[in-house]
Amino acid sequence: MQRFAIACKRFWKRYKSWLNIALILAIIIFVSLTFQRHWQEVSALNLSHQGWACLVIATGINLLGYLWTGYVWGYILKALGHPVSAGWAVRTFLQTNIAKYLPSNLLHLYGRTLAAKNIGVPTGAASLSVILDSLLVIASGWILGLLSVPKQGVLAACLGLVAILVVIHPRILGFFISKLKLPMTQQSEGEAISVLKRYPLDLLLGEIIYVFLRGVAFVFTVWAIKQVPFAQVPRLISVYTIAWLMGYLTPGAPGGLGVYELTLIGLLDHTTNLQQAELLGAVAISRLVGTLAEMIGAFTAWADEKWMAPVNVKESLKS
C-alpha cells in the first residue's frame, strides 16, 4: 500500500500540469452539457420582462449563497484552530465547487481539502473541515425540509435530525474521526488532532442561512414563470430543500443531476398548482440558474486570484 502511495505521488508530480488541464477540460465539458440540456428546455418558455428580472435576481441570490457558504467554511477552519483569510476561503470554495459536476460527486470536497493542505493547514484539520461542513449542510437542509414532511414521517425525520445534531457534537465527532482509518483523515507524526472547542451552533446557523438563500432563489425562479401566493413561499423553500438534499446525498450523481430534478418534480406536483409545462420549466430553470451562478463564481474567483488580487499563497494563513 505504501509503494502504491509513493507511485501515485511520483505520477502526480510528473504529470501534474497535464492532469490539471484534463480536469479543467472535463469540468467544462460536463458543465456545458448540463447548461445546454436545460437551456433548450428554458428557451421553449415565453418569459416576460418581469420573469427575466426574477431569473437575474435568482442567479444573484444563488451566487450570494455560494459566497456565504465559502465564508462559513473558512470560519470552520478558524474554529478548528487554523484561521485563514475570508477571501482565500471564498475563492477556494468557488473554484473547487464547480468540480461537483464530475462523476463521483466528491472531487470538489477533495479539492478543498487539498487546497487547505497546500497553504499549511494540517491534513486532519483540512479533512475535518470538509466533513463538518458537509454534516452542517445536511443538518441545515434537514431542518428546513421538516416544513413539508408528511405527518406520518415527522417522527422519523425528527429522529434523523437529532442523530445528525448529536454527531456534530465535538466529543462525538472527535470520537468518530479518531476511529476513521482513511488516508485523508490520518494525522501526520507530531500533528495534534484538531477538534472543536464548543458545539458548532453558530456554524449550523451559517449553513442554514446558505440553504435558505438557495431556497429563496428557487422561489424567484418559480415567480419567473408564474406568480404563486406568498403564503406558499415557506413550503416552496422546504420542498426545494428536500430535493436539493436528496441530490446532495446521492453518491455518484454529479451535482445531484437527475435525483434533484425527479424529486423536485414529484414534490411540486403535490404542493403547487403549476401546470405540467410550468412545473418542468421551473425545475429546468432552477438547475440552469444554479449552474450559471456557479460558473460566474468560479470564473470570478479565478480572475480575482490571477489578475485582481495576486497574493502569495503562504500569506493566505493569518499570522
Short mmCIF file of C-alpha atoms in Angstrom, two decimals:
data_model
loop_
_atom_site.label_atom_id
_atom_site.label_comp_id
_atom_site.label_asym_id
_atom_site.label_seq_id
_atom_site.Cartn_x
_atom_site.Cartn_y
_atom_site.Cartn_z
CA MET A 1 0.00 0.00 0.00
CA GLN A 2 2.86 2.35 0.82
CA ARG A 3 4.52 1.59 -2.52
CA PHE A 4 1.29 2.40 -4.31
CA ALA A 5 1.04 5.74 -2.48
CA ILE A 6 4.64 6.59 -3.40
CA ALA A 7 3.99 5.67 -7.03
CA CYS A 8 0.89 7.88 -7.08
CA LYS A 9 2.87 10.83 -5.68
CA ARG A 10 5.56 10.40 -8.33
CA PHE A 11 2.95 10.15 -11.07
CA TRP A 12 1.23 13.28 -9.77
CA LYS A 13 4.45 15.30 -9.64
CA ARG A 14 5.40 14.22 -13.14
CA TYR A 15 2.07 14.81 -14.85
CA LYS A 16 0.55 17.43 -12.54
CA SER A 17 0.17 20.13 -15.20
CA TRP A 18 -1.40 17.75 -17.71
CA LEU A 19 -3.78 16.31 -15.12
CA ASN A 20 -4.88 19.82 -14.12
CA ILE A 21 -5.61 20.65 -17.76
CA ALA A 22 -7.55 17.40 -18.20
CA LEU A 23 -9.55 18.09 -15.04
CA ILE A 24 -10.43 21.62 -16.17
CA LEU A 25 -11.49 20.36 -19.62
CA ALA A 26 -13.63 17.64 -18.03
CA ILE A 27 -15.35 20.19 -15.80
CA ILE A 28 -16.02 22.47 -18.77
CA ILE A 29 -17.49 19.59 -20.79
CA PHE A 30 -19.79 18.33 -18.02
CA VAL A 31 -20.96 21.82 -17.07
CA SER A 32 -21.54 22.75 -20.72
CA LEU A 33 -23.64 19.64 -21.30
CA THR A 34 -25.71 20.42 -18.22
CA PHE A 35 -26.12 24.04 -19.28
CA GLN A 36 -27.11 23.13 -22.85
CA ARG A 37 -29.63 20.49 -21.80
CA HIS A 38 -31.55 22.82 -19.53
CA TRP A 39 -31.20 25.86 -21.78
CA GLN A 40 -33.10 24.03 -24.52
CA GLU A 41 -35.97 23.45 -22.10
CA VAL A 42 -35.93 27.04 -20.85
CA SER A 43 -35.80 28.60 -24.33
CA ALA A 44 -39.17 27.00 -25.10
CA LEU A 45 -40.82 29.10 -22.37
CA ASN A 46 -42.19 32.57 -23.08
CA LEU A 47 -40.90 34.64 -20.19
CA SER A 48 -41.95 38.23 -19.61
CA HIS A 49 -39.55 41.04 -18.76
CA GLN A 50 -40.57 40.59 -15.14
CA GLY A 51 -39.78 36.89 -15.45
CA TRP A 52 -36.29 37.57 -16.75
CA ALA A 53 -35.75 40.05 -13.93
CA CYS A 54 -36.71 37.33 -11.44
CA LEU A 55 -34.14 35.00 -13.02
CA VAL A 56 -31.42 37.62 -12.71
CA ILE A 57 -32.33 38.05 -9.03
CA ALA A 58 -32.36 34.27 -8.54
CA THR A 59 -28.89 33.99 -10.09
CA GLY A 60 -27.60 36.75 -7.83
CA ILE A 61 -29.07 35.14 -4.71
CA ASN A 62 -27.56 31.78 -5.64
CA LEU A 63 -24.18 33.43 -6.11
CA LEU A 64 -24.56 35.18 -2.75
CA GLY A 65 -25.29 31.80 -1.19
CA TYR A 66 -22.08 30.32 -2.60
CA LEU A 67 -20.08 33.29 -1.38
CA TRP A 68 -21.61 32.92 2.06
CA THR A 69 -21.01 29.18 2.43
CA GLY A 70 -17.41 29.68 1.32
CA TYR A 71 -17.05 32.20 4.13
CA VAL A 72 -18.62 29.71 6.58
CA TRP A 73 -16.12 27.04 5.52
CA GLY A 74 -13.31 29.47 6.31
CA TYR A 75 -14.90 30.08 9.70
CA ILE A 76 -14.97 26.31 10.28
CA LEU A 77 -11.21 26.19 9.73
CA LYS A 78 -10.84 29.03 12.23
CA ALA A 79 -12.97 27.12 14.75
CA LEU A 80 -10.60 24.17 14.31
CA GLY A 81 -7.66 26.38 15.22
CA HIS A 82 -6.40 27.15 11.71
CA PRO A 83 -7.62 30.62 10.71
CA VAL A 84 -7.46 31.54 7.03
CA SER A 85 -8.38 34.75 5.25
CA ALA A 86 -12.03 35.04 4.25
CA GLY A 87 -11.02 35.97 0.72
CA TRP A 88 -8.96 32.82 0.29
CA ALA A 89 -11.73 30.61 1.69
CA VAL A 90 -14.37 32.10 -0.61
CA ARG A 91 -12.13 31.92 -3.70
CA THR A 92 -11.15 28.34 -2.98
CA PHE A 93 -14.75 27.27 -2.43
CA LEU A 94 -15.93 28.90 -5.65
CA GLN A 95 -13.10 27.40 -7.68
CA THR A 96 -13.49 23.86 -6.34
CA ASN A 97 -17.28 23.72 -6.05
CA ILE A 98 -17.72 23.50 -9.83
CA ALA A 99 -15.94 20.11 -9.74
CA LYS A 100 -19.05 18.53 -8.20
CA TYR A 101 -20.37 18.06 -11.74
CA LEU A 102 -17.69 15.46 -12.38
CA PRO A 103 -18.59 11.79 -11.77
CA SER A 104 -18.39 10.71 -8.09
CA ASN A 105 -19.81 13.98 -6.65
CA LEU A 106 -16.82 14.04 -4.30
CA LEU A 107 -13.98 15.72 -6.17
CA HIS A 108 -14.98 19.20 -5.04
CA LEU A 109 -14.60 18.07 -1.42
CA TYR A 110 -11.18 16.62 -2.11
CA GLY A 111 -10.22 19.79 -3.94
CA ARG A 112 -10.97 21.93 -0.90
CA THR A 113 -9.05 19.55 1.36
CA LEU A 114 -6.03 19.66 -0.92
CA ALA A 115 -6.18 23.45 -1.25
CA ALA A 116 -6.21 23.89 2.53
CA LYS A 117 -3.37 21.43 2.92
CA ASN A 118 -1.31 23.32 0.33
CA ILE A 119 -1.34 26.51 2.43
CA GLY A 120 -0.18 24.76 5.56
CA VAL A 121 -3.39 23.51 7.18
CA PRO A 122 -2.73 20.02 8.60
CA THR A 123 -4.29 17.18 6.65
CA GLY A 124 -6.51 16.13 9.54
CA ALA A 125 -7.88 19.63 10.09
CA ALA A 126 -8.44 20.21 6.37
CA SER A 127 -10.32 16.92 6.06
CA LEU A 128 -12.34 17.53 9.22
CA SER A 129 -13.36 20.99 7.99
CA VAL A 130 -14.84 19.48 4.84
CA ILE A 131 -16.55 16.65 6.73
CA LEU A 132 -18.01 19.04 9.30
CA ASP A 133 -19.12 21.45 6.57
CA SER A 134 -20.99 18.63 4.81
CA LEU A 135 -22.65 17.48 8.04
CA LEU A 136 -23.76 21.03 8.85
CA VAL A 137 -25.20 21.48 5.37
CA ILE A 138 -27.10 18.20 5.69
CA ALA A 139 -28.46 19.22 9.10
CA SER A 140 -29.49 22.63 7.73
CA GLY A 141 -31.31 21.07 4.80
CA TRP A 142 -32.99 18.62 7.15
CA ILE A 143 -34.22 21.44 9.40
CA LEU A 144 -35.74 23.47 6.56
CA GLY A 145 -37.13 20.34 4.93
CA LEU A 146 -39.19 19.49 8.01
CA LEU A 147 -41.77 22.09 6.96
CA SER A 148 -43.02 19.87 4.14
CA VAL A 149 -42.64 16.42 5.67
CA PRO A 150 -45.96 14.49 5.85
CA LYS A 151 -47.38 13.96 9.33
CA GLN A 152 -46.65 10.24 9.23
CA GLY A 153 -42.98 10.94 8.54
CA VAL A 154 -42.38 13.72 11.05
CA LEU A 155 -41.18 11.40 13.82
CA ALA A 156 -38.64 9.64 11.59
CA ALA A 157 -37.44 12.96 10.20
CA CYS A 158 -37.01 14.41 13.69
CA LEU A 159 -35.09 11.34 14.85
CA GLY A 160 -32.81 11.64 11.84
CA LEU A 161 -32.20 15.31 12.60
CA VAL A 162 -31.42 14.53 16.24
CA ALA A 163 -28.91 11.90 15.11
CA ILE A 164 -27.10 14.44 12.90
CA LEU A 165 -27.09 17.08 15.63
CA VAL A 166 -25.61 14.54 18.04
CA VAL A 167 -22.90 13.50 15.56
CA ILE A 168 -21.64 17.09 15.16
CA HIS A 169 -21.13 17.42 18.93
CA PRO A 170 -17.38 17.97 19.42
CA ARG A 171 -16.87 14.88 21.58
CA ILE A 172 -18.92 12.55 19.38
CA LEU A 173 -17.42 13.89 16.16
CA GLY A 174 -13.91 13.65 17.59
CA PHE A 175 -14.54 10.04 18.59
CA PHE A 176 -15.68 9.03 15.10
CA ILE A 177 -12.86 10.92 13.39
CA SER A 178 -10.28 9.22 15.60
CA LYS A 179 -11.68 5.83 14.56
CA LEU A 180 -11.51 6.57 10.84
CA LYS A 181 -8.58 4.94 9.08
CA LEU A 182 -8.92 6.81 5.79
CA PRO A 183 -5.64 8.26 4.48
CA MET A 184 -7.15 11.75 4.23
CA THR A 185 -8.10 11.79 7.92
CA GLN A 186 -4.95 10.32 9.42
CA GLN A 187 -2.68 12.68 11.31
CA SER A 188 0.96 13.12 10.40
CA GLU A 189 3.55 12.30 13.03
CA GLY A 190 3.64 15.03 15.64
CA GLU A 191 0.43 16.61 14.39
CA ALA A 192 -2.19 17.41 17.01
CA ILE A 193 -5.73 16.31 16.29
CA SER A 194 -7.93 19.31 15.53
CA VAL A 195 -11.18 19.42 17.48
CA LEU A 196 -13.93 21.93 18.07
CA LYS A 197 -13.88 23.74 21.40
CA ARG A 198 -17.68 24.03 21.63
CA TYR A 199 -20.87 22.93 19.94
CA PRO A 200 -20.94 24.48 16.42
CA LEU A 201 -24.30 26.23 16.80
CA ASP A 202 -23.08 29.38 15.05
CA LEU A 203 -21.69 27.31 12.18
CA LEU A 204 -25.01 25.49 11.87
CA LEU A 205 -26.83 28.83 11.71
CA GLY A 206 -24.43 29.92 8.99
CA GLU A 207 -25.24 26.89 6.85
CA ILE A 208 -28.97 27.31 7.50
CA ILE A 209 -28.65 30.80 6.01
CA TYR A 210 -26.91 29.27 2.97
CA VAL A 211 -29.62 26.68 2.36
CA PHE A 212 -32.31 29.32 2.97
CA LEU A 213 -30.73 31.59 0.34
CA ARG A 214 -30.80 28.74 -2.17
CA GLY A 215 -34.46 28.20 -1.36
CA VAL A 216 -35.26 31.90 -1.84
CA ALA A 217 -33.51 31.78 -5.22
CA PHE A 218 -35.79 28.90 -6.19
CA VAL A 219 -38.85 30.93 -5.19
CA PHE A 220 -37.77 33.69 -7.58
CA THR A 221 -37.29 31.03 -10.24
CA VAL A 222 -40.89 29.90 -9.82
CA TRP A 223 -42.08 33.52 -9.85
CA ALA A 224 -40.34 33.95 -13.20
CA ILE A 225 -42.86 31.52 -14.65
CA LYS A 226 -45.95 32.06 -12.54
CA GLN A 227 -46.85 34.14 -9.52
CA VAL A 228 -47.67 31.94 -6.54
CA PRO A 229 -49.25 33.17 -3.29
CA PHE A 230 -46.77 34.46 -0.74
CA ALA A 231 -48.24 32.01 1.77
CA GLN A 232 -46.75 29.16 -0.30
CA VAL A 233 -43.21 30.53 -0.10
CA PRO A 234 -42.21 28.60 3.07
CA ARG A 235 -43.49 25.38 1.51
CA LEU A 236 -41.62 26.06 -1.74
CA ILE A 237 -38.39 26.64 0.16
CA SER A 238 -38.90 23.45 2.15
CA VAL A 239 -39.75 21.37 -0.93
CA TYR A 240 -36.72 22.70 -2.77
CA THR A 241 -34.53 21.92 0.23
CA ILE A 242 -35.64 18.29 0.30
CA ALA A 243 -34.96 17.83 -3.42
CA TRP A 244 -31.61 19.58 -3.17
CA LEU A 245 -30.67 17.48 -0.14
CA MET A 246 -31.54 14.25 -1.97
CA GLY A 247 -29.22 15.25 -4.80
CA TYR A 248 -26.52 16.28 -2.33
CA LEU A 249 -26.65 12.94 -0.52
CA THR A 250 -26.75 10.70 -3.59
CA PRO A 251 -23.26 9.28 -4.23
CA GLY A 252 -22.08 9.09 -7.81
CA ALA A 253 -24.61 11.62 -9.14
CA PRO A 254 -22.58 14.62 -10.41
CA GLY A 255 -24.11 17.67 -8.76
CA GLY A 256 -27.17 15.59 -7.91
CA LEU A 257 -28.17 15.53 -11.60
CA GLY A 258 -31.35 13.57 -12.16
CA VAL A 259 -32.04 12.90 -8.50
CA TYR A 260 -32.70 16.56 -7.71
CA GLU A 261 -34.92 17.04 -10.76
CA LEU A 262 -37.04 13.91 -10.24
CA THR A 263 -37.53 14.61 -6.53
CA LEU A 264 -38.46 18.25 -7.10
CA ILE A 265 -40.93 17.43 -9.86
CA GLY A 266 -42.67 14.87 -7.66
CA LEU A 267 -42.87 17.20 -4.67
CA LEU A 268 -44.01 20.26 -6.63
CA ASP A 269 -46.72 18.25 -8.33
CA HIS A 270 -48.36 17.73 -4.92
CA THR A 271 -47.71 21.15 -3.38
CA THR A 272 -48.38 23.69 -6.16
CA ASN A 273 -50.96 24.36 -8.85
CA LEU A 274 -48.34 24.66 -11.58
CA GLN A 275 -49.24 23.06 -14.89
CA GLN A 276 -47.01 20.30 -16.20
CA ALA A 277 -45.12 22.56 -18.62
CA GLU A 278 -44.67 25.23 -15.93
CA LEU A 279 -43.52 22.64 -13.41
CA LEU A 280 -40.91 21.16 -15.76
CA GLY A 281 -39.81 24.65 -16.74
CA ALA A 282 -39.34 25.72 -13.12
CA VAL A 283 -37.19 22.67 -12.38
CA ALA A 284 -35.08 23.13 -15.51
CA ILE A 285 -34.60 26.85 -14.86
CA SER A 286 -33.61 26.25 -11.25
CA ARG A 287 -30.82 23.93 -12.37
CA LEU A 288 -29.77 26.36 -15.10
CA VAL A 289 -29.71 29.35 -12.74
CA GLY A 290 -27.75 27.44 -10.10
CA THR A 291 -25.19 26.23 -12.64
CA LEU A 292 -24.83 29.72 -14.11
CA ALA A 293 -24.19 31.16 -10.64
CA GLU A 294 -21.52 28.52 -10.02
CA MET A 295 -19.85 29.29 -13.35
CA ILE A 296 -19.86 33.02 -12.63
CA GLY A 297 -18.48 32.40 -9.15
CA ALA A 298 -15.72 30.07 -10.37
CA PHE A 299 -14.63 32.47 -13.13
CA THR A 300 -14.75 35.49 -10.83
CA ALA A 301 -12.68 33.68 -8.19
CA TRP A 302 -10.14 32.61 -10.81
CA ALA A 303 -9.92 36.13 -12.26
CA ASP A 304 -9.59 37.65 -8.79
CA GLU A 305 -6.76 35.28 -7.92
CA LYS A 306 -4.91 35.74 -11.22
CA TRP A 307 -5.39 39.41 -12.01
CA MET A 308 -7.06 41.49 -9.32
CA ALA A 309 -5.54 40.15 -6.09
CA PRO A 310 -2.33 38.23 -6.78
CA VAL A 311 -1.02 37.23 -3.37
CA ASN A 312 1.50 34.73 -2.19
CA VAL A 313 -0.25 31.50 -1.20
CA LYS A 314 1.74 31.38 2.01
CA GLU A 315 0.19 34.68 3.06
CA SER A 316 -3.31 33.19 2.94
CA LEU A 317 -2.87 31.98 6.51
CA LYS A 318 -3.25 34.74 9.05
CA SER A 319 -0.28 35.29 11.26
#
